[in-house]
Amino acid sequence: DTAVSQTPKYLVTQMGNDKSIKCEQNLGHDTMYWYKQDSKKFLKIMFSYNNKELIINETVPNRFSPKSPDKAHLNLHINSLELGDSAVYFCASSQDPASGSPLHFGNGTRLTVT
Amino acid sequence: EDQVTQSPEALRLQEGESSSLNCSYTVSGLRGLFWYRQDPGKGPEFLFTLYSAGEKKEKERLKATLTKKESFLHITAPKPEDSATYLCAVQGVAAGKSTFGDGTTLTVKP
C-alpha cells in the first residue's frame, strides 16, 4: 500500500531516445509534482498539477511534457533525451499547498542517459 | 525568490554526540518550513512542519525550532540509524511551491 509509487525505478537509455515515467498516489491528494534531483542532491521543482490542471511550470525544456489523466496520476514524458537529463526524478503529492501541507515523495526514478 | 541555505554540508558524529543542523532562509510570506530525511536510494521522508517563529516540534531524538531567519534541527544522542541526508524546504505565499536547500549529510559512527 505504497502512498506514492513511480515506475520504473531505473531507466538507462541512449541519447535521442524518448522515455516516460509514471506516478500514482493513493493518498487522495489534489496536487502532484515532479522534482529533479541532481548529483549534488539538490531538489528542484519541474511541474505541479492540481486536480489535473498544470499550475507550476518551471524553466524546463519543451522536451519534458507532463500529463495528468486524473488527479491520482501524473506521468512525465521526455523526448530526445540528452546527457544532461541524467538525474533522479521524484514524483510527490500534497494535500493542500495553500495551507503549507508537506510533500509526500515516491522513491524516485534514476535516469541514466548514455 | 525564496532561498534556503543549509549548513554544514556534511556532519560526522560519534554515537551519543548531540549536535544541530542549520537552515537559513529568505521567503516572502512563510506558509511553512519543512524538514525531511532522505536515505540513499529513497525519496525524502517528511519529518516536521513549522509555521511560525518560536514554534518547536519533537520526534524521538529530533527537535526542530524556528526563528524568523533560520531553523535548527537538533539531534540528541544520535544513533547510527539516524545517518541520512536531512533536507530543509520553505514554502512561501508568493511562490506557491517548496524550495529546498542542498541538504546536510549526517553520518553517525557507532
PDB file of C-alpha atoms in Angstrom:
ATOM      1  CA  ASP A   1       0.000   0.000   0.000  1.00  0.00           C
ATOM      2  CA  THR A   2       2.683   2.443  -1.109  1.00  0.00           C
ATOM      3  CA  ALA A   3       1.429   6.033  -0.911  1.00  0.00           C
ATOM      4  CA  VAL A   4       3.295   7.467  -3.915  1.00  0.00           C
ATOM      5  CA  SER A   5       4.667   4.967  -6.393  1.00  0.00           C
ATOM      6  CA  GLN A   6       6.651   5.582  -9.538  1.00  0.00           C
ATOM      7  CA  THR A   7       7.866   3.320 -12.293  1.00  0.00           C
ATOM      8  CA  PRO A   8      10.379   2.409 -13.432  1.00  0.00           C
ATOM      9  CA  LYS A   9      12.917   2.678 -10.584  1.00  0.00           C
ATOM     10  CA  TYR A  10      15.832   2.652 -13.020  1.00  0.00           C
ATOM     11  CA  LEU A  11      15.926   3.815 -16.618  1.00  0.00           C
ATOM     12  CA  VAL A  12      19.024   3.506 -18.790  1.00  0.00           C
ATOM     13  CA  THR A  13      18.769   4.775 -22.339  1.00  0.00           C
ATOM     14  CA  GLN A  14      20.722   6.348 -25.148  1.00  0.00           C
ATOM     15  CA  MET A  15      20.799   9.950 -26.253  1.00  0.00           C
ATOM     16  CA  GLY A  16      17.995  10.873 -28.602  1.00  0.00           C
ATOM     17  CA  ASN A  17      15.521   8.317 -27.284  1.00  0.00           C
ATOM     18  CA  ASP A  18      12.086   9.103 -25.843  1.00  0.00           C
ATOM     19  CA  LYS A  19      11.062   7.722 -22.466  1.00  0.00           C
ATOM     20  CA  SER A  20       8.238   8.003 -19.931  1.00  0.00           C
ATOM     21  CA  ILE A  21       7.999   7.801 -16.148  1.00  0.00           C
ATOM     22  CA  LYS A  22       4.711   7.015 -14.431  1.00  0.00           C
ATOM     23  CA  CYS A  23       3.498   8.096 -11.000  1.00  0.00           C
ATOM     24  CA  GLU A  24       0.456   7.185  -8.954  1.00  0.00           C
ATOM     25  CA  GLN A  25      -0.649   8.306  -5.475  1.00  0.00           C
ATOM     26  CA  ASN A  26      -3.321   6.720  -3.294  1.00  0.00           C
ATOM     27  CA  LEU A  27      -3.394   9.461  -0.640  1.00  0.00           C
ATOM     28  CA  GLY A  28      -6.352  11.288  -2.146  1.00  0.00           C
ATOM     29  CA  HIS A  29      -4.249  14.437  -2.631  1.00  0.00           C
ATOM     30  CA  ASP A  30      -5.257  17.037  -5.210  1.00  0.00           C
ATOM     31  CA  THR A  31      -1.755  18.288  -6.042  1.00  0.00           C
ATOM     32  CA  MET A  32       1.074  16.343  -7.636  1.00  0.00           C
ATOM     33  CA  TYR A  33       4.613  17.352  -8.592  1.00  0.00           C
ATOM     34  CA  TRP A  34       7.703  16.363 -10.494  1.00  0.00           C
ATOM     35  CA  TYR A  35      11.061  17.213  -8.904  1.00  0.00           C
ATOM     36  CA  LYS A  36      14.530  16.649 -10.314  1.00  0.00           C
ATOM     37  CA  GLN A  37      17.443  15.787  -8.016  1.00  0.00           C
ATOM     38  CA  ASP A  38      20.914  16.252  -9.431  1.00  0.00           C
ATOM     39  CA  SER A  39      24.123  14.506  -8.426  1.00  0.00           C
ATOM     40  CA  LYS A  40      24.640  17.015  -5.609  1.00  0.00           C
ATOM     41  CA  LYS A  41      21.299  16.058  -4.051  1.00  0.00           C
ATOM     42  CA  PHE A  42      19.681  19.403  -4.920  1.00  0.00           C
ATOM     43  CA  LEU A  43      15.913  19.053  -5.430  1.00  0.00           C
ATOM     44  CA  LYS A  44      14.345  21.393  -7.963  1.00  0.00           C
ATOM     45  CA  ILE A  45      10.691  21.571  -8.881  1.00  0.00           C
ATOM     46  CA  MET A  46       9.785  20.983 -12.516  1.00  0.00           C
ATOM     47  CA  PHE A  47       5.999  20.858 -12.667  1.00  0.00           C
ATOM     48  CA  SER A  48       2.959  20.948 -10.422  1.00  0.00           C
ATOM     49  CA  TYR A  49      -0.587  19.826 -11.184  1.00  0.00           C
ATOM     50  CA  ASN A  50      -3.704  20.498  -9.163  1.00  0.00           C
ATOM     51  CA  ASN A  51      -6.638  18.239  -9.971  1.00  0.00           C
ATOM     52  CA  LYS A  52      -5.309  17.600 -13.498  1.00  0.00           C
ATOM     53  CA  GLU A  53      -4.567  21.267 -14.182  1.00  0.00           C
ATOM     54  CA  LEU A  54      -0.992  22.499 -14.700  1.00  0.00           C
ATOM     55  CA  ILE A  55      -0.237  25.222 -12.145  1.00  0.00           C
ATOM     56  CA  ILE A  56       3.566  25.380 -11.996  1.00  0.00           C
ATOM     57  CA  ASN A  57       5.836  25.015 -14.987  1.00  0.00           C
ATOM     58  CA  GLU A  58       9.397  25.963 -14.115  1.00  0.00           C
ATOM     59  CA  THR A  59      12.009  26.722 -16.742  1.00  0.00           C
ATOM     60  CA  VAL A  60      12.083  23.232 -18.162  1.00  0.00           C
ATOM     61  CA  PRO A  61      12.926  22.383 -21.793  1.00  0.00           C
ATOM     62  CA  ASN A  62       9.945  21.661 -24.017  1.00  0.00           C
ATOM     63  CA  ARG A  63      11.269  18.127 -24.390  1.00  0.00           C
ATOM     64  CA  PHE A  64       9.699  17.434 -21.000  1.00  0.00           C
ATOM     65  CA  SER A  65       5.931  17.045 -21.113  1.00  0.00           C
ATOM     66  CA  PRO A  66       3.867  16.132 -18.063  1.00  0.00           C
ATOM     67  CA  LYS A  67       0.416  14.597 -18.352  1.00  0.00           C
ATOM     68  CA  SER A  68      -2.184  14.080 -15.654  1.00  0.00           C
ATOM     69  CA  PRO A  69      -5.023  11.785 -16.780  1.00  0.00           C
ATOM     70  CA  ASP A  70      -6.677  12.101 -13.354  1.00  0.00           C
ATOM     71  CA  LYS A  71      -5.731  13.595 -10.008  1.00  0.00           C
ATOM     72  CA  ALA A  72      -4.155  10.345  -8.794  1.00  0.00           C
ATOM     73  CA  HIS A  73      -1.762  10.023 -11.723  1.00  0.00           C
ATOM     74  CA  LEU A  74       0.990  12.211 -13.127  1.00  0.00           C
ATOM     75  CA  ASN A  75       3.270  10.992 -15.891  1.00  0.00           C
ATOM     76  CA  LEU A  76       6.393  12.555 -17.361  1.00  0.00           C
ATOM     77  CA  HIS A  77       7.390  12.059 -20.981  1.00  0.00           C
ATOM     78  CA  ILE A  78      10.836  13.107 -22.143  1.00  0.00           C
ATOM     79  CA  ASN A  79      11.688  13.471 -25.833  1.00  0.00           C
ATOM     80  CA  SER A  80      15.122  13.446 -27.432  1.00  0.00           C
ATOM     81  CA  LEU A  81      16.976  12.613 -24.236  1.00  0.00           C
ATOM     82  CA  GLU A  82      20.288  14.378 -23.596  1.00  0.00           C
ATOM     83  CA  LEU A  83      23.244  13.500 -21.355  1.00  0.00           C
ATOM     84  CA  GLY A  84      22.325  16.371 -19.024  1.00  0.00           C
ATOM     85  CA  ASP A  85      18.947  14.807 -18.335  1.00  0.00           C
ATOM     86  CA  SER A  86      20.645  12.134 -16.226  1.00  0.00           C
ATOM     87  CA  ALA A  87      19.325  12.589 -12.686  1.00  0.00           C
ATOM     88  CA  VAL A  88      16.840  11.157 -10.219  1.00  0.00           C
ATOM     89  CA  TYR A  89      13.262  12.238 -10.878  1.00  0.00           C
ATOM     90  CA  PHE A  90      10.855  12.287  -7.954  1.00  0.00           C
ATOM     91  CA  CYS A  91       7.103  12.396  -8.027  1.00  0.00           C
ATOM     92  CA  ALA A  92       5.377  13.915  -5.000  1.00  0.00           C
ATOM     93  CA  SER A  93       1.916  14.846  -3.812  1.00  0.00           C
ATOM     94  CA  SER A  94       0.466  17.157  -1.176  1.00  0.00           C
ATOM     95  CA  GLN A  95      -2.909  17.668   0.439  1.00  0.00           C
ATOM     96  CA  ASP A  96      -3.263  21.447   0.239  1.00  0.00           C
ATOM     97  CA  PRO A  97      -0.225  23.558  -0.718  1.00  0.00           C
ATOM     98  CA  ALA A  98      -2.082  26.751   0.146  1.00  0.00           C
ATOM     99  CA  SER A  99      -2.118  25.760   3.820  1.00  0.00           C
ATOM    100  CA  GLY A 100       1.516  24.626   3.910  1.00  0.00           C
ATOM    101  CA  SER A 101       0.991  20.887   3.567  1.00  0.00           C
ATOM    102  CA  PRO A 102       4.158  18.776   3.324  1.00  0.00           C
ATOM    103  CA  LEU A 103       5.175  16.792   0.283  1.00  0.00           C
ATOM    104  CA  HIS A 104       4.943  13.015   0.101  1.00  0.00           C
ATOM    105  CA  PHE A 105       7.544  11.597  -2.251  1.00  0.00           C
ATOM    106  CA  GLY A 106       7.890   8.451  -4.272  1.00  0.00           C
ATOM    107  CA  ASN A 107      11.209   6.595  -4.238  1.00  0.00           C
ATOM    108  CA  GLY A 108      12.423   8.134  -7.447  1.00  0.00           C
ATOM    109  CA  THR A 109      13.388   7.072 -10.954  1.00  0.00           C
ATOM    110  CA  ARG A 110      17.111   7.098 -11.668  1.00  0.00           C
ATOM    111  CA  LEU A 111      17.535   8.092 -15.299  1.00  0.00           C
ATOM    112  CA  THR A 112      20.889   7.482 -16.941  1.00  0.00           C
ATOM    113  CA  VAL A 113      21.423   8.741 -20.471  1.00  0.00           C
ATOM    114  CA  THR A 114      24.444   7.326 -22.307  1.00  0.00           C
TER     115      THR A 114
ATOM    116  CA  GLU B   1      12.757  34.442  -4.906  1.00  0.00           C
ATOM    117  CA  ASP B   2      12.705  32.089  -1.915  1.00  0.00           C
ATOM    118  CA  GLN B   3      16.128  30.834  -0.831  1.00  0.00           C
ATOM    119  CA  VAL B   4      17.307  28.113   1.548  1.00  0.00           C
ATOM    120  CA  THR B   5      20.867  27.527   2.728  1.00  0.00           C
ATOM    121  CA  GLN B   6      21.786  24.554   4.876  1.00  0.00           C
ATOM    122  CA  SER B   7      24.938  24.044   6.926  1.00  0.00           C
ATOM    123  CA  PRO B   8      27.096  22.174   7.399  1.00  0.00           C
ATOM    124  CA  GLU B   9      27.156  20.262   4.125  1.00  0.00           C
ATOM    125  CA  ALA B  10      28.305  17.142   5.965  1.00  0.00           C
ATOM    126  CA  LEU B  11      28.433  16.239   9.652  1.00  0.00           C
ATOM    127  CA  ARG B  12      30.130  13.255  11.226  1.00  0.00           C
ATOM    128  CA  LEU B  13      29.243  12.405  14.826  1.00  0.00           C
ATOM    129  CA  GLN B  14      30.036   9.678  17.271  1.00  0.00           C
ATOM    130  CA  GLU B  15      27.052   7.794  18.621  1.00  0.00           C
ATOM    131  CA  GLY B  16      25.655   9.785  21.532  1.00  0.00           C
ATOM    132  CA  GLU B  17      27.285  13.070  20.454  1.00  0.00           C
ATOM    133  CA  SER B  18      24.492  15.667  20.164  1.00  0.00           C
ATOM    134  CA  SER B  19      24.600  18.414  17.545  1.00  0.00           C
ATOM    135  CA  SER B  20      22.491  20.758  15.404  1.00  0.00           C
ATOM    136  CA  LEU B  21      21.865  21.282  11.721  1.00  0.00           C
ATOM    137  CA  ASN B  22      21.135  24.779  10.437  1.00  0.00           C
ATOM    138  CA  CYS B  23      18.706  26.008   7.792  1.00  0.00           C
ATOM    139  CA  SER B  24      18.773  29.708   6.900  1.00  0.00           C
ATOM    140  CA  TYR B  25      16.007  31.010   4.701  1.00  0.00           C
ATOM    141  CA  THR B  26      14.528  34.038   2.986  1.00  0.00           C
ATOM    142  CA  VAL B  27      10.927  33.903   1.901  1.00  0.00           C
ATOM    143  CA  SER B  28       8.157  36.333   1.125  1.00  0.00           C
ATOM    144  CA  GLY B  29       5.408  35.229   3.491  1.00  0.00           C
ATOM    145  CA  LEU B  30       6.150  31.888   5.108  1.00  0.00           C
ATOM    146  CA  ARG B  31       3.491  29.238   4.663  1.00  0.00           C
ATOM    147  CA  GLY B  32       5.653  26.558   6.219  1.00  0.00           C
ATOM    148  CA  LEU B  33       9.194  25.358   6.810  1.00  0.00           C
ATOM    149  CA  PHE B  34       9.694  21.638   6.374  1.00  0.00           C
ATOM    150  CA  TRP B  35      12.322  19.132   7.426  1.00  0.00           C
ATOM    151  CA  TYR B  36      12.740  15.890   5.505  1.00  0.00           C
ATOM    152  CA  ARG B  37      15.006  12.890   5.897  1.00  0.00           C
ATOM    153  CA  GLN B  38      16.382  11.135   2.811  1.00  0.00           C
ATOM    154  CA  ASP B  39      18.030   7.722   2.892  1.00  0.00           C
ATOM    155  CA  PRO B  40      20.153   6.506  -0.061  1.00  0.00           C
ATOM    156  CA  GLY B  41      18.005   5.290  -2.947  1.00  0.00           C
ATOM    157  CA  LYS B  42      14.800   6.593  -1.356  1.00  0.00           C
ATOM    158  CA  GLY B  43      12.602   9.632  -1.646  1.00  0.00           C
ATOM    159  CA  PRO B  44      12.611  12.330   1.048  1.00  0.00           C
ATOM    160  CA  GLU B  45      10.507  11.408   4.073  1.00  0.00           C
ATOM    161  CA  PHE B  46       8.602  14.156   5.866  1.00  0.00           C
ATOM    162  CA  LEU B  47       9.658  14.868   9.459  1.00  0.00           C
ATOM    163  CA  PHE B  48       8.263  18.224  10.623  1.00  0.00           C
ATOM    164  CA  THR B  49       6.406  21.349   9.558  1.00  0.00           C
ATOM    165  CA  LEU B  50       6.989  24.646  11.375  1.00  0.00           C
ATOM    166  CA  TYR B  51       4.674  27.538  10.639  1.00  0.00           C
ATOM    167  CA  SER B  52       5.748  30.479  12.805  1.00  0.00           C
ATOM    168  CA  ALA B  53       8.734  31.816  14.734  1.00  0.00           C
ATOM    169  CA  GLY B  54       9.053  30.297  18.177  1.00  0.00           C
ATOM    170  CA  GLU B  55       7.420  27.055  17.200  1.00  0.00           C
ATOM    171  CA  LYS B  56       9.078  23.757  18.194  1.00  0.00           C
ATOM    172  CA  LYS B  57       8.419  20.160  17.159  1.00  0.00           C
ATOM    173  CA  GLU B  58       9.897  16.951  18.537  1.00  0.00           C
ATOM    174  CA  LYS B  59      10.072  13.367  17.380  1.00  0.00           C
ATOM    175  CA  GLU B  60      12.220  10.813  19.204  1.00  0.00           C
ATOM    176  CA  ARG B  61      15.810  12.183  19.145  1.00  0.00           C
ATOM    177  CA  LEU B  62      14.955  15.058  16.780  1.00  0.00           C
ATOM    178  CA  LYS B  63      13.789  18.532  17.720  1.00  0.00           C
ATOM    179  CA  ALA B  64      13.116  21.309  15.220  1.00  0.00           C
ATOM    180  CA  THR B  65      12.948  25.004  16.090  1.00  0.00           C
ATOM    181  CA  LEU B  66      12.149  28.090  14.026  1.00  0.00           C
ATOM    182  CA  THR B  67      13.066  31.774  14.099  1.00  0.00           C
ATOM    183  CA  LYS B  68      12.272  34.442  11.523  1.00  0.00           C
ATOM    184  CA  LYS B  69      15.502  33.756   9.659  1.00  0.00           C
ATOM    185  CA  GLU B  70      16.515  30.173  10.388  1.00  0.00           C
ATOM    186  CA  SER B  71      15.568  26.770  11.660  1.00  0.00           C
ATOM    187  CA  PHE B  72      17.607  24.277  13.629  1.00  0.00           C
ATOM    188  CA  LEU B  73      17.292  20.527  13.703  1.00  0.00           C
ATOM    189  CA  HIS B  74      18.744  19.316  17.000  1.00  0.00           C
ATOM    190  CA  ILE B  75      19.779  15.698  17.245  1.00  0.00           C
ATOM    191  CA  THR B  76      20.120  14.433  20.802  1.00  0.00           C
ATOM    192  CA  ALA B  77      22.276  11.352  21.492  1.00  0.00           C
ATOM    193  CA  PRO B  78      22.202  10.205  17.855  1.00  0.00           C
ATOM    194  CA  LYS B  79      22.366   6.568  16.831  1.00  0.00           C
ATOM    195  CA  PRO B  80      23.851   5.084  13.632  1.00  0.00           C
ATOM    196  CA  GLU B  81      20.326   4.678  12.238  1.00  0.00           C
ATOM    197  CA  ASP B  82      19.993   8.478  12.258  1.00  0.00           C
ATOM    198  CA  SER B  83      22.559   8.603   9.448  1.00  0.00           C
ATOM    199  CA  ALA B  84      20.871  10.179   6.405  1.00  0.00           C
ATOM    200  CA  THR B  85      20.643  13.402   4.424  1.00  0.00           C
ATOM    201  CA  TYR B  86      18.419  15.967   6.092  1.00  0.00           C
ATOM    202  CA  LEU B  87      16.666  18.425   3.789  1.00  0.00           C
ATOM    203  CA  CYS B  88      15.090  21.737   4.694  1.00  0.00           C
ATOM    204  CA  ALA B  89      12.455  23.388   2.499  1.00  0.00           C
ATOM    205  CA  VAL B  90      10.314  26.506   2.667  1.00  0.00           C
ATOM    206  CA  GLN B  91       7.003  27.246   1.069  1.00  0.00           C
ATOM    207  CA  GLY B  92       6.211  30.899   0.565  1.00  0.00           C
ATOM    208  CA  VAL B  93       2.908  32.563  -0.114  1.00  0.00           C
ATOM    209  CA  ALA B  94       4.117  34.121  -3.356  1.00  0.00           C
ATOM    210  CA  ALA B  95       5.911  31.152  -4.884  1.00  0.00           C
ATOM    211  CA  GLY B  96       3.284  28.509  -4.121  1.00  0.00           C
ATOM    212  CA  LYS B  97       5.905  25.779  -4.169  1.00  0.00           C
ATOM    213  CA  SER B  98       8.540  24.257  -1.891  1.00  0.00           C
ATOM    214  CA  THR B  99      12.120  25.459  -2.315  1.00  0.00           C
ATOM    215  CA  PHE B 100      14.767  23.083  -0.985  1.00  0.00           C
ATOM    216  CA  GLY B 101      18.231  23.555   0.456  1.00  0.00           C
ATOM    217  CA  ASP B 102      21.181  21.392  -0.574  1.00  0.00           C
ATOM    218  CA  GLY B 103      20.867  19.196   2.498  1.00  0.00           C
ATOM    219  CA  THR B 104      23.163  18.103   5.318  1.00  0.00           C
ATOM    220  CA  THR B 105      24.523  14.574   5.147  1.00  0.00           C
ATOM    221  CA  LEU B 106      24.772  13.186   8.672  1.00  0.00           C
ATOM    222  CA  THR B 107      26.930  10.180   9.487  1.00  0.00           C
ATOM    223  CA  VAL B 108      26.777   8.706  12.982  1.00  0.00           C
ATOM    224  CA  LYS B 109      29.571   6.304  13.851  1.00  0.00           C
ATOM    225  CA  PRO B 110      28.993   3.591  16.484  1.00  0.00           C
TER     226      PRO B 110
END
